[in-house]
């Protein structure tokens, strides 16, 4: 049985803690949120079953970085930096332009309805949605898994499929609107490019993290 390495888990927890702290601060500093949504969102039906891939994201934010750490610590370092940068930029936007979305009310007591109600309760109010960090991080999953040469093709494809389902889930669960998805992907790509160009910074951060 392979030994579990705790460093990538600890670093991932640190990333999530950083994201949560930034989100808390952005809610304190942000003004009255603007309700967003458009024609495209009105045509997308609420589908409660998409709460499953939506919740799988919370599992992947631990599994993907752990896998990258085991396979290629240079790519893990870049993922760490891109995640941090995406979080920082997104929360600046949250403060400058706070937004909210209109969600349906779920009152049922079936298993899937209970999960949805819990997710909605934890994420109440549905505020600071633009850009979607759910989508941004999902795009980072794709970008860095495909960059990892040691990752098999089938795993890269599976990651891409799951990430796309997660992005779709943000729309079908009405947690986000279409512009949140697009802006989240753009944010991830910008962060990816910036981190790619900061090769000296990557090396210093890798040394700082003792990877």
Coordinates of C-alpha atoms in Angstrom, one line a residue:
X1 CA 0.0 0.0 0.0
X2 CA 1.4 3.3 -1.0
X3 CA 2.1 5.9 1.7
X4 CA -0.2 8.9 1.7
X5 CA 1.6 12.2 1.4
X6 CA 0.2 14.9 3.5
X7 CA 2.0 18.0 2.1
X8 CA -0.3 18.3 -1.0
X9 CA -3.3 17.8 1.2
X10 CA -2.1 20.5 3.6
X11 CA -1.3 22.9 0.8
X12 CA -4.7 22.3 -0.8
X13 CA -6.4 23.0 2.5
X14 CA -4.4 26.2 2.7
X15 CA -5.6 27.2 -0.8
X16 CA -9.2 26.6 0.2
X17 CA -8.7 28.5 3.4
X18 CA -7.3 31.4 1.4
X19 CA -10.2 31.3 -1.0
X20 CA -12.7 31.2 1.9
X21 CA -11.0 34.2 3.7
X22 CA -11.0 36.2 0.5
X23 CA -14.6 35.4 -0.1
X24 CA -15.5 36.5 3.5
X25 CA -13.6 39.8 3.1
X26 CA -15.2 40.4 -0.3
X27 CA -18.7 40.1 1.2
X28 CA -17.8 42.5 3.9
X29 CA -16.3 45.1 1.6
X30 CA -18.7 44.7 -1.3
X31 CA -21.8 46.9 -1.7
X32 CA -25.3 45.9 -2.8
X33 CA -25.1 43.1 -5.3
X34 CA -26.4 43.4 -8.9
X35 CA -28.8 40.7 -10.0
X36 CA -27.4 39.2 -13.2
X37 CA -28.7 36.8 -15.9
X38 CA -29.9 37.0 -19.4
X39 CA -31.7 35.4 -22.3
X40 CA -29.5 32.3 -22.4
X41 CA -30.0 31.7 -18.7
X42 CA -33.8 31.9 -19.1
X43 CA -33.6 29.1 -21.6
X44 CA -31.6 26.8 -19.3
X45 CA -33.9 24.7 -17.2
X46 CA -33.3 23.9 -13.5
X47 CA -32.2 20.3 -13.3
X48 CA -31.7 19.1 -9.8
X49 CA -29.6 16.1 -10.8
X50 CA -26.7 18.3 -11.9
X51 CA -26.1 18.9 -8.2
X52 CA -24.1 15.6 -8.3
X53 CA -21.3 16.8 -10.6
X54 CA -21.5 20.2 -8.9
X55 CA -20.6 18.5 -5.6
X56 CA -18.0 16.3 -7.2
X57 CA -16.0 19.5 -7.6
X58 CA -15.4 19.5 -3.9
X59 CA -13.8 16.1 -4.2
X60 CA -11.7 17.0 -7.3
X61 CA -10.1 20.0 -5.6
X62 CA -8.3 17.5 -3.4
X63 CA -7.8 14.7 -5.9
X64 CA -6.4 16.6 -8.9
X65 CA -3.7 18.6 -7.0
X66 CA -2.7 15.5 -5.1
X67 CA -2.3 13.6 -8.4
X68 CA -0.3 16.5 -9.9
X69 CA 1.9 16.6 -6.9
X70 CA 2.7 12.9 -7.2
X71 CA 3.3 13.0 -10.9
X72 CA 5.1 16.4 -11.4
X73 CA 5.8 18.9 -8.6
X74 CA 6.6 21.6 -11.1
X75 CA 3.0 21.4 -12.5
X76 CA 1.6 21.2 -9.0
X77 CA 3.5 24.4 -8.1
X78 CA 2.0 26.2 -11.2
X79 CA -1.5 24.9 -10.3
X80 CA -1.0 26.3 -6.7
X81 CA 0.0 29.7 -8.1
X82 CA -2.7 29.8 -10.7
X83 CA -5.4 28.8 -8.1
X84 CA -4.1 31.6 -5.8
X85 CA -4.0 34.2 -8.5
X86 CA -7.5 33.3 -9.8
X87 CA -8.9 33.5 -6.3
X88 CA -7.2 36.9 -5.7
X89 CA -8.4 38.4 -9.0
X90 CA -11.9 37.0 -8.6
X91 CA -12.4 38.5 -5.2
X92 CA -11.1 41.9 -6.3
X93 CA -13.9 41.7 -8.9
X94 CA -16.4 40.6 -6.2
X95 CA -15.6 43.8 -4.2
X96 CA -15.7 46.1 -7.2
X97 CA -18.7 44.5 -8.9
X98 CA -20.7 42.3 -6.4
X99 CA -23.4 40.2 -8.1
X100 CA -26.1 37.8 -7.2
X101 CA -28.3 35.3 -9.0
X102 CA -31.9 34.2 -8.7
X103 CA -32.2 30.6 -7.6
X104 CA -35.3 28.3 -7.4
X105 CA -36.7 27.3 -4.0
X106 CA -36.2 23.6 -3.3
X107 CA -38.6 22.2 -0.7
X108 CA -38.6 18.4 -1.3
X109 CA -37.2 15.8 1.0
X110 CA -35.8 13.2 -1.4
X111 CA -32.0 12.5 -1.1
X112 CA -31.1 14.6 -4.1
X113 CA -33.4 17.4 -3.0
X114 CA -31.8 17.4 0.5
X115 CA -28.3 17.6 -1.0
X116 CA -29.4 20.6 -3.1
X117 CA -31.0 22.3 -0.1
X118 CA -27.8 21.9 1.9
X119 CA -25.7 23.3 -1.0
X120 CA -28.1 26.3 -1.3
X121 CA -28.1 26.8 2.5
X122 CA -24.3 26.8 2.7
X123 CA -24.0 29.1 -0.2
X124 CA -26.6 31.7 1.0
X125 CA -26.9 34.3 -0.2
X126 CA -26.1 33.4 -3.8
X127 CA -23.7 36.3 -4.0
X128 CA -20.4 37.1 -5.7
X129 CA -21.0 34.9 -8.7
X130 CA -19.1 36.8 -11.4
X131 CA -16.6 35.2 -12.3
X132 CA -17.4 31.6 -11.2
X133 CA -14.5 30.2 -9.3
X134 CA -16.2 26.8 -9.6
X135 CA -15.7 27.1 -13.4
X136 CA -12.2 28.7 -13.1
X137 CA -10.8 25.9 -11.0
X138 CA -12.4 23.3 -13.2
X139 CA -10.7 24.9 -16.2
X140 CA -7.4 24.8 -14.3
X141 CA -8.0 21.0 -13.8
X142 CA -8.1 20.6 -17.5
X143 CA -5.2 22.8 -18.3
X144 CA -2.8 21.3 -15.9
X145 CA -3.8 17.7 -16.3
X146 CA -3.3 18.1 -20.1
X147 CA 0.1 19.7 -19.4
X148 CA 1.2 16.8 -17.2
X149 CA 3.1 14.5 -19.5
X150 CA 3.0 11.6 -17.0
X151 CA -0.8 11.6 -16.9
X152 CA -2.4 8.9 -19.2
X153 CA -4.6 10.1 -22.0
X154 CA -7.7 8.4 -20.6
X155 CA -7.3 10.3 -17.3
X156 CA -6.9 13.6 -19.1
X157 CA -10.1 12.9 -21.1
X158 CA -12.0 11.9 -17.9
X159 CA -10.8 15.1 -16.2
X160 CA -12.0 17.2 -19.1
X161 CA -15.4 15.5 -19.2
X162 CA -15.9 15.8 -15.4
X163 CA -14.8 19.5 -15.5
X164 CA -17.2 20.3 -18.3
X165 CA -20.0 18.6 -16.5
X166 CA -19.2 20.7 -13.4
X167 CA -19.3 23.9 -15.5
X168 CA -22.7 22.8 -16.9
X169 CA -23.9 22.0 -13.4
X170 CA -23.3 25.6 -12.3
X171 CA -25.9 26.6 -14.8
X172 CA -28.4 23.8 -14.5
X173 CA -28.4 24.1 -10.7
X174 CA -28.8 27.9 -11.1
X175 CA -25.8 28.6 -8.9
X176 CA -24.4 30.7 -11.7
X177 CA -25.4 32.3 -15.0
X178 CA -23.7 31.9 -18.4
X179 CA -21.6 35.0 -18.1
X180 CA -20.2 33.6 -14.8
X181 CA -19.1 30.5 -16.6
X182 CA -17.4 32.4 -19.5
X183 CA -15.7 34.9 -17.2
X184 CA -14.5 32.0 -14.9
X185 CA -12.9 30.2 -17.9
X186 CA -11.3 33.4 -19.1
X187 CA -9.9 34.1 -15.6
X188 CA -8.4 30.6 -15.5
X189 CA -6.7 30.9 -18.9
X190 CA -5.3 34.4 -18.0
X191 CA -4.0 33.0 -14.7
X192 CA -2.5 30.0 -16.5
X193 CA -0.7 32.2 -19.0
X194 CA 0.6 34.6 -16.3
X195 CA 2.0 31.7 -14.2
X196 CA 3.5 30.1 -17.3
X197 CA 5.5 33.2 -18.0
X198 CA 6.7 33.6 -14.4
X199 CA 9.2 30.8 -14.6
X200 CA 11.5 32.3 -12.0
X201 CA 8.6 32.9 -9.6
X202 CA 7.6 29.3 -10.1
X203 CA 11.0 28.1 -9.1
X204 CA 11.1 30.3 -6.0
X205 CA 7.6 29.2 -4.9
X206 CA 8.6 25.6 -5.4
X207 CA 11.6 26.1 -3.2
X208 CA 9.5 28.0 -0.6
X209 CA 7.1 25.1 -0.5
X210 CA 10.0 22.7 -0.2
X211 CA 8.7 20.6 -3.0

